[in-house]
Short mmCIF file of C-alpha atoms in Angstrom, two decimals:
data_model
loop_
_atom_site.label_atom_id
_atom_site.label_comp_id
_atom_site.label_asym_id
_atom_site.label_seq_id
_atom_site.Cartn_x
_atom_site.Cartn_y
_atom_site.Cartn_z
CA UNK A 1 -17.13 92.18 -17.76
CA UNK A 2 -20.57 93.07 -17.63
CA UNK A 3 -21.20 96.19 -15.65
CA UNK A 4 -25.12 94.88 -14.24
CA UNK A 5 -25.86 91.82 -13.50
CA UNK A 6 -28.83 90.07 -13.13
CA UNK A 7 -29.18 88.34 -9.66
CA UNK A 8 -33.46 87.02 -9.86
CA UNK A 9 -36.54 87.66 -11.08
CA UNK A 10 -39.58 86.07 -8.88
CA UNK A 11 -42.79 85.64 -11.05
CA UNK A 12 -46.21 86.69 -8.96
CA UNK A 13 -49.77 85.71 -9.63
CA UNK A 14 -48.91 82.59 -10.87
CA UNK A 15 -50.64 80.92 -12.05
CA UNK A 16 -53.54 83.32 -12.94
CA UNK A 17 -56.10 84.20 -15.40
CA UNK A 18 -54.81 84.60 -19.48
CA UNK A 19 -56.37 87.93 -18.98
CA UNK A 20 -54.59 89.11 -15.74
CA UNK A 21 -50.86 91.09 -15.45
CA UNK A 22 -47.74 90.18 -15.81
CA UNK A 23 -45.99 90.66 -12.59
CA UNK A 24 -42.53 90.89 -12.13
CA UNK A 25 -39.93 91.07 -8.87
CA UNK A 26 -36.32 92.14 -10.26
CA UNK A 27 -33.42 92.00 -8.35
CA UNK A 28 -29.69 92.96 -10.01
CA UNK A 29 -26.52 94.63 -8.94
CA UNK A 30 -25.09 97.65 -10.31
CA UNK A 31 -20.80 97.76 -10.28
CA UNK A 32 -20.35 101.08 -11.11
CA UNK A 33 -22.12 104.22 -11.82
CA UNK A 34 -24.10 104.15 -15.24
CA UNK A 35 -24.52 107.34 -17.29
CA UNK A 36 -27.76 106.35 -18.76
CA UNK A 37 -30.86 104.16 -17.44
CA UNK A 38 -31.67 100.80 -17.53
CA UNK A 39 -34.19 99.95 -20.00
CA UNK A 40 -36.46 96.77 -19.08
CA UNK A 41 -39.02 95.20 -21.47
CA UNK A 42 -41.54 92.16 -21.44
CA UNK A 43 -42.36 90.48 -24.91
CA UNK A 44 -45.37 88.05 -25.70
CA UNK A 45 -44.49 85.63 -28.19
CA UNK A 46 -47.98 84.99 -30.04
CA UNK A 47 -46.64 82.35 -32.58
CA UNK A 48 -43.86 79.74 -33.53
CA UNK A 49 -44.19 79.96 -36.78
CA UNK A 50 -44.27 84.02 -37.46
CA UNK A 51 -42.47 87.02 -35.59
CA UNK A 52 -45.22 89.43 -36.95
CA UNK A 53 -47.39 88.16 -33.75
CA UNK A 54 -44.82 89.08 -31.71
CA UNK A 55 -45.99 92.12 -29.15
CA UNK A 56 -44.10 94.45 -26.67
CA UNK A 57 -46.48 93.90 -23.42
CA UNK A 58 -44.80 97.41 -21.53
CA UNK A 59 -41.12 98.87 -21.12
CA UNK A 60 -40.08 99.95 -18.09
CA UNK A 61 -36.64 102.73 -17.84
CA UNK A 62 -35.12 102.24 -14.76
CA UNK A 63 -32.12 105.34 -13.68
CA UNK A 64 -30.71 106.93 -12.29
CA UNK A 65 -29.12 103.11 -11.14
CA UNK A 66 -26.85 103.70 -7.88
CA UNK A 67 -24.26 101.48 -7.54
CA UNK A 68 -25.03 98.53 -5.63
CA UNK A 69 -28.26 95.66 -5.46
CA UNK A 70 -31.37 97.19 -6.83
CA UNK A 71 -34.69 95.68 -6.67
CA UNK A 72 -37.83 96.71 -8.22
CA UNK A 73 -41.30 95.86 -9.44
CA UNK A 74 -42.77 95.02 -12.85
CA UNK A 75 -46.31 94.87 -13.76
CA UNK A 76 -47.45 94.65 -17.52
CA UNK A 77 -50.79 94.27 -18.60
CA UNK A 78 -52.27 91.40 -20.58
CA UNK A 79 -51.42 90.50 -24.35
CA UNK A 80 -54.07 91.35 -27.16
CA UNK A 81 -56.15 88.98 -28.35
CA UNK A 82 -56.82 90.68 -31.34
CA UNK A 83 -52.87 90.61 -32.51
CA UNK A 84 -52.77 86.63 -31.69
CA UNK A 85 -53.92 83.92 -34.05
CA UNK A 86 -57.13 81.78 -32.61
CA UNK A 87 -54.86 78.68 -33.05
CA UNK A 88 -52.08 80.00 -31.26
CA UNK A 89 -54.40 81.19 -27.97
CA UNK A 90 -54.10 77.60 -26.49
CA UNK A 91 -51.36 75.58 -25.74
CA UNK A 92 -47.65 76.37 -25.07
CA UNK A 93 -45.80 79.77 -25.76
CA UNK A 94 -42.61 82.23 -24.64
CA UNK A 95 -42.55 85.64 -22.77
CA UNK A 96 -39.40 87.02 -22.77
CA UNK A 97 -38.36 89.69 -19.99
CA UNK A 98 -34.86 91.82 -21.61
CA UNK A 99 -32.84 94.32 -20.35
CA UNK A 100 -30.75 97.11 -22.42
CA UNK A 101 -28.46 99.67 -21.85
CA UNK A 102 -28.00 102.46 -24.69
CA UNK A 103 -30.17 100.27 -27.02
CA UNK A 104 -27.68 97.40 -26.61
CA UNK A 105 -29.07 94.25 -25.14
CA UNK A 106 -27.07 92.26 -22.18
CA UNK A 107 -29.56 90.07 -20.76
CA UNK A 108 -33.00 87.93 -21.95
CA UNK A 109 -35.16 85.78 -19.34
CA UNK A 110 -37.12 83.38 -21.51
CA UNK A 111 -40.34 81.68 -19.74
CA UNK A 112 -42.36 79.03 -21.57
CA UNK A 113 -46.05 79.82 -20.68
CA UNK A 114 -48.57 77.05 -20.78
CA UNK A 115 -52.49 78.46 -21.70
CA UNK A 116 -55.16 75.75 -21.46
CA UNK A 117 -58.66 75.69 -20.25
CA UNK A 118 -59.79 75.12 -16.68
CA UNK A 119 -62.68 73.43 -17.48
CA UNK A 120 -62.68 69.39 -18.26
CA UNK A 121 -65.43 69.86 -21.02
CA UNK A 122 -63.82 72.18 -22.82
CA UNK A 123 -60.32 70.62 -22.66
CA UNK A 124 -62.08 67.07 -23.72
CA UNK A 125 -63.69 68.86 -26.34
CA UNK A 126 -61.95 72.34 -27.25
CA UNK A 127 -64.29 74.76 -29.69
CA UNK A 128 -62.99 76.43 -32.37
CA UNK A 129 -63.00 80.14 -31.34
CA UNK A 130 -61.30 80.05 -27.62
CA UNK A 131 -63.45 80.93 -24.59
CA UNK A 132 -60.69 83.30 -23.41
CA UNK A 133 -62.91 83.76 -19.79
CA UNK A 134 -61.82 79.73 -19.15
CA UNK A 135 -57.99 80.03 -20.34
CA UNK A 136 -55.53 79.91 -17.28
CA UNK A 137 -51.98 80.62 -17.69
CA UNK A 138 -48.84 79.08 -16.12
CA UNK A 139 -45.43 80.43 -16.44
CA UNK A 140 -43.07 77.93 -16.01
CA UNK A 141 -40.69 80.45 -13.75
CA UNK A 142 -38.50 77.40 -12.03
CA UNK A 143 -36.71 76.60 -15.77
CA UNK A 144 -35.70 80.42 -17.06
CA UNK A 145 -33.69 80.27 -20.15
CA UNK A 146 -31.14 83.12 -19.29
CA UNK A 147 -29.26 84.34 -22.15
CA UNK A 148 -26.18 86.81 -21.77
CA UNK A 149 -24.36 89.74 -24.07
CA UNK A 150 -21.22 91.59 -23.97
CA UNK A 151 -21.85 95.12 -24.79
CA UNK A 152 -19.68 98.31 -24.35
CA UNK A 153 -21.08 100.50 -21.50
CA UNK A 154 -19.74 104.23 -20.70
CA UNK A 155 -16.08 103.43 -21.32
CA UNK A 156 -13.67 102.17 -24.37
CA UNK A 157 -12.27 99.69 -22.23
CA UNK A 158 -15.31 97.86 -21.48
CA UNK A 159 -15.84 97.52 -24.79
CA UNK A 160 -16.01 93.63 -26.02
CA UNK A 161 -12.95 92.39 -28.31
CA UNK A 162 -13.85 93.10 -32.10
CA UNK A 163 -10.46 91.87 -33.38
CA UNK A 164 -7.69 90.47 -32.02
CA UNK A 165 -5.77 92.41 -29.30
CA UNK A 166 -2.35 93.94 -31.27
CA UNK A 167 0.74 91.64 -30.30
CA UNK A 168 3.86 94.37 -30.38
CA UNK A 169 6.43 91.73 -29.28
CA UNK A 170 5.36 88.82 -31.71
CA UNK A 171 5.36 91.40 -34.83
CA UNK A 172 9.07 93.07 -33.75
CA UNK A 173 10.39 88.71 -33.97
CA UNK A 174 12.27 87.84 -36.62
CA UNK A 175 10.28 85.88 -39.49
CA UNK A 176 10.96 82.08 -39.27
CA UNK A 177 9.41 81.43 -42.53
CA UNK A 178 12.81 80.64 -44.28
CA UNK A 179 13.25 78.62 -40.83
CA UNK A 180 10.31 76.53 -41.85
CA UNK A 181 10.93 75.99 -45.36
CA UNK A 182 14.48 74.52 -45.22
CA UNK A 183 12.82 72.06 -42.42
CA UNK A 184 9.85 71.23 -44.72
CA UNK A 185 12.38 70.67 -47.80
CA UNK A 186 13.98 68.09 -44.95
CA UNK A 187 11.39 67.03 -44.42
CA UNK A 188 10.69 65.97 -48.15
CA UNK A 189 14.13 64.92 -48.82
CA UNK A 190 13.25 62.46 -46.14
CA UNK A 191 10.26 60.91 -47.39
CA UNK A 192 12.24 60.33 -50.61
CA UNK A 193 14.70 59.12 -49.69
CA UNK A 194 12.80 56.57 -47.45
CA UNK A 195 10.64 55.75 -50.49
CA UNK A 196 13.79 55.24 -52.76
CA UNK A 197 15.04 52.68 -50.12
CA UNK A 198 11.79 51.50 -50.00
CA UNK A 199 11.86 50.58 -54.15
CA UNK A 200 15.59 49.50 -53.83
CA UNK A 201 14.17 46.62 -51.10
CA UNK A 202 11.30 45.75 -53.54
CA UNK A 203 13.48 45.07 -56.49
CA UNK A 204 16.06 43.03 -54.35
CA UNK A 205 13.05 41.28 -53.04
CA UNK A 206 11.53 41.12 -56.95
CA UNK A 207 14.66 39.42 -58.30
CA UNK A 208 14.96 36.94 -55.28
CA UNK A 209 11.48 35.59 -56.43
CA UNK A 210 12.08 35.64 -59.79
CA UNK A 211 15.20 33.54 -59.37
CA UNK A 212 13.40 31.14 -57.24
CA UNK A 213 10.86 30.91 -60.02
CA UNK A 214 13.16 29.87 -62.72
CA UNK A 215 14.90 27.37 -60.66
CA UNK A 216 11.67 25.80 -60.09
CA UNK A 217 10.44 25.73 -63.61
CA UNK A 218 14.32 24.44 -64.28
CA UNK A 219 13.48 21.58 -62.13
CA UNK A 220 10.07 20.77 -63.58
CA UNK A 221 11.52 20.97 -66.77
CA UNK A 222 14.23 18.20 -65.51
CA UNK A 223 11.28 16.15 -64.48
CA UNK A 224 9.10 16.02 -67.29
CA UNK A 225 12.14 14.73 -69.63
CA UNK A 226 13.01 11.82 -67.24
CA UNK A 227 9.35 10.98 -66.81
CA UNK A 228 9.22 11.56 -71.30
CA UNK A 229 12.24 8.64 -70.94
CA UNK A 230 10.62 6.51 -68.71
CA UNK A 231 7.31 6.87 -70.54
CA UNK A 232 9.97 5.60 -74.10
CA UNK A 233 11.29 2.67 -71.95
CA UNK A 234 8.35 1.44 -71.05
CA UNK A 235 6.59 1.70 -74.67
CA UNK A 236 9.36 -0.08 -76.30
CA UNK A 237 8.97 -2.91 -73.63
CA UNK A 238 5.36 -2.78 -74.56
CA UNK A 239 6.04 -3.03 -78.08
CA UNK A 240 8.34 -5.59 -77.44
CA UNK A 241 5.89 -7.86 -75.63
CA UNK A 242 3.22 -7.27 -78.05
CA UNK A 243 5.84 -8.60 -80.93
CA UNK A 244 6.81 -11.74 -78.69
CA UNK A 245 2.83 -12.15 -78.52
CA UNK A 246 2.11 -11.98 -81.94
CA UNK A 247 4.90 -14.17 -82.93
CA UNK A 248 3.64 -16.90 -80.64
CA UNK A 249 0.83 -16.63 -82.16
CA UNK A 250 1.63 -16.97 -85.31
CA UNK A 251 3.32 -20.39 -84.70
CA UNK A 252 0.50 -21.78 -83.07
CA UNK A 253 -1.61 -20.71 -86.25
CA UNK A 254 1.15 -22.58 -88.12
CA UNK A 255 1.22 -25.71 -85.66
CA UNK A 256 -3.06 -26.03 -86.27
CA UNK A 257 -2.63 -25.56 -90.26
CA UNK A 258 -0.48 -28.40 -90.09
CA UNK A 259 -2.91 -30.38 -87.77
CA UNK A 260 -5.66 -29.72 -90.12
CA UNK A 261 -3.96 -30.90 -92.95
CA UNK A 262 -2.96 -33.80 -92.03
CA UNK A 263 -6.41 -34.73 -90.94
CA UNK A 264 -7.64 -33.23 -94.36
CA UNK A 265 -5.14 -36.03 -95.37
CA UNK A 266 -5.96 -38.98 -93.75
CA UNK A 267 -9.92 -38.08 -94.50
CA UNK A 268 -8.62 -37.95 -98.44
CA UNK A 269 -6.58 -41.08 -97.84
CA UNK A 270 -10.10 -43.11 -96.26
CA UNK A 271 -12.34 -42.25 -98.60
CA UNK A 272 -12.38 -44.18 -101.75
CA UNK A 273 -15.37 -42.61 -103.31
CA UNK A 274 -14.07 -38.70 -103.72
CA UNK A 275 -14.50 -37.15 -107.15
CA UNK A 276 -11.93 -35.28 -108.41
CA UNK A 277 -13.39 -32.06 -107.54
CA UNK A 278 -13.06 -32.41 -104.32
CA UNK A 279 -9.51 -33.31 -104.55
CA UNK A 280 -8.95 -30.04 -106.47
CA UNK A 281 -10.53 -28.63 -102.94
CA UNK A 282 -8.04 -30.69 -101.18
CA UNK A 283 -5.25 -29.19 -103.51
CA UNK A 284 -6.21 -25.44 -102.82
CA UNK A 285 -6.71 -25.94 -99.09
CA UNK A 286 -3.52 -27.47 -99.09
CA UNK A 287 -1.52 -24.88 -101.59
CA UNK A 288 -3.37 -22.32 -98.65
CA UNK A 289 -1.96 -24.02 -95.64
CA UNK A 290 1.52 -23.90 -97.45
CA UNK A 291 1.46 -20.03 -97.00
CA UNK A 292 1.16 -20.41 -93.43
CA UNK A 293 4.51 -23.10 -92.94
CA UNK A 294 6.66 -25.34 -95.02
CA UNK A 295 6.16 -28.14 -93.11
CA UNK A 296 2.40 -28.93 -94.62
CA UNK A 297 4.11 -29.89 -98.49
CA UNK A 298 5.75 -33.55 -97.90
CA UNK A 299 2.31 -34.78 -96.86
CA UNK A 300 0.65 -32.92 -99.40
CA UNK A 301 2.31 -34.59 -101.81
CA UNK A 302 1.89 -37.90 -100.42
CA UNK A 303 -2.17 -37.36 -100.65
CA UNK A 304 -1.78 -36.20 -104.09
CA UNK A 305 0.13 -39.27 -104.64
CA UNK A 306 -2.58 -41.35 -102.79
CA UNK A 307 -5.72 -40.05 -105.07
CA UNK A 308 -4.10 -41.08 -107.85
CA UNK A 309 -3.68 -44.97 -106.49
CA UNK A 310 -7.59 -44.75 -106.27
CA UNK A 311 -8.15 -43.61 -109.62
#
């Protein structure tokens, strides 16, 4: 618990020239009495980018501090110029009001302060070395970034926790480490033993399927043979037909070998004026329509007999 605390801070002249005071109206409370003073300071903040532009603007020590609400004034005086960068001069920076007590911080009021130049002309068209005379400030004092510290004051006891606080009763317990090992290796045996039913399940479940597999490549095997036999049956039917087709027709070969020789015949029998050559080509087409059917050699032989008669 912090021993002062910092009730408000009203900003005055504000805004006001970049070249005017800071002014300051600080109000805190004091809980008990203090040994040593109160030290108050007010820091310009003369870049973002660098620290080294940073500058103290006054401290103020503040003591003896009665117990109770306080309230006092602070006036600084203007930052240097000379310790800022030209680029920095306009636009937006921080001013930071702190508070310490035995060189240990507890409190920082941040303000953001926004320079710029009063005139239109030169904000339409800003020159490159700042006409300081034309910059107004504005501190932003309704949004203060407060920032707070726990610090030890005059006594030991107000000193802020470093380490944990010492726990007598929790060391004197008994340890329960052996507690929680046997109910981590439970734990385990658990786990495996779920997973072990877990394997037992899959292999039931791996044999099921693999049995159901080889009945149905049992039955497609059954089906392939009877459709093998059917595909038999019906070739020898086909073969069968295609004998029955040739054999018909083969005898109607024979029946027109027999037509043609007996017209062959008859032609032989007409014509009176037949050489014998050509009856040696009646011979051979007969002898050839022999081969095809026995029925063609009795009238063969009568034609034979015939071209002799002419002769």
């Amino acid at each position: 618990m912090s021993v002062v605390s910092l009730l408000n801070v009203e900003v005055k002249n504000n805004p006001a020239p970049f070249g005017a005071p800071y002014e300051f109206k600080i109000t805190f409370e004091c809980l008990e009495p203090l040994q040593r003073d109160l030290e108050w300071k007010v820091t310009y903040v003369g870049s973002a980018t660098s620290a080294e532009h940073d500058q103290v603007l006054d401290t103020l020590l503040v003591g003896p501090v009665p117990v109770g609400v306080n309230t006092f004034d602070f006036d600084t005086e203007a930052p240097d110029l000379s310790k800022i960068p030209n680029t920095e001069i306009i636009g937006v920076t921080v001013v930071l009001l702190s508070c310490s007590y035995d060189g240990r911080e507890f409190v920082r009021v941040g303000y953001y302060v926004n320079n710029e130049y009063s005139d239109p002309a030169l904000v339409a068209d800003p020159p490159a070395k700042p006409v300081v005379e034309k910059v107004v400030r504005n501190i932003l004092a309704e949004k203060p970034r407060v920032t707070r510290f726990a610090i030890k004051w005059d006594s030991e006891e107000s000193a802020p926790a470093e380490y944990p606080p010492e726990q007598p009763e929790v060391d004197a317990q008994e340890d329960d480490e052996g507690a929680y090992a046997a109910e981590e290796a439970e734990a385990e045996a658990e786990v495996v033993e779920g997973e072990g039913e877990g394997d037992e399940k899959a292999g039931e479940e791996e044999d099921a399927a693999m049995a159901d597999a080889d009945e149905k490549a049992e039955a497609a095997t059954e089906g392939k043979a009877g459709d093998e036999a059917a595909s038999d049956a019906g070739s020898e039917d086909l073969e069968a037909e295609s004998s029955g087709s040739e054999d018909e027709e083969g005898d109607e070969d024979d029946e027109e070998g027999e037509g043609e020789a007996e017209g062959e015949g008859e032609a032989e029998g007409e014509g009176d004026e037949m050489d014998v050559t050509d009856d040696n080509d009646g011979k051979q087409h007969g002898a050839g329509a022999m081969e095809h059917g026995g029925g063609m050699e009795h009238q063969q032989h009568q034609a034979q007999q015939h071209d002799v008669m002419v002769h």
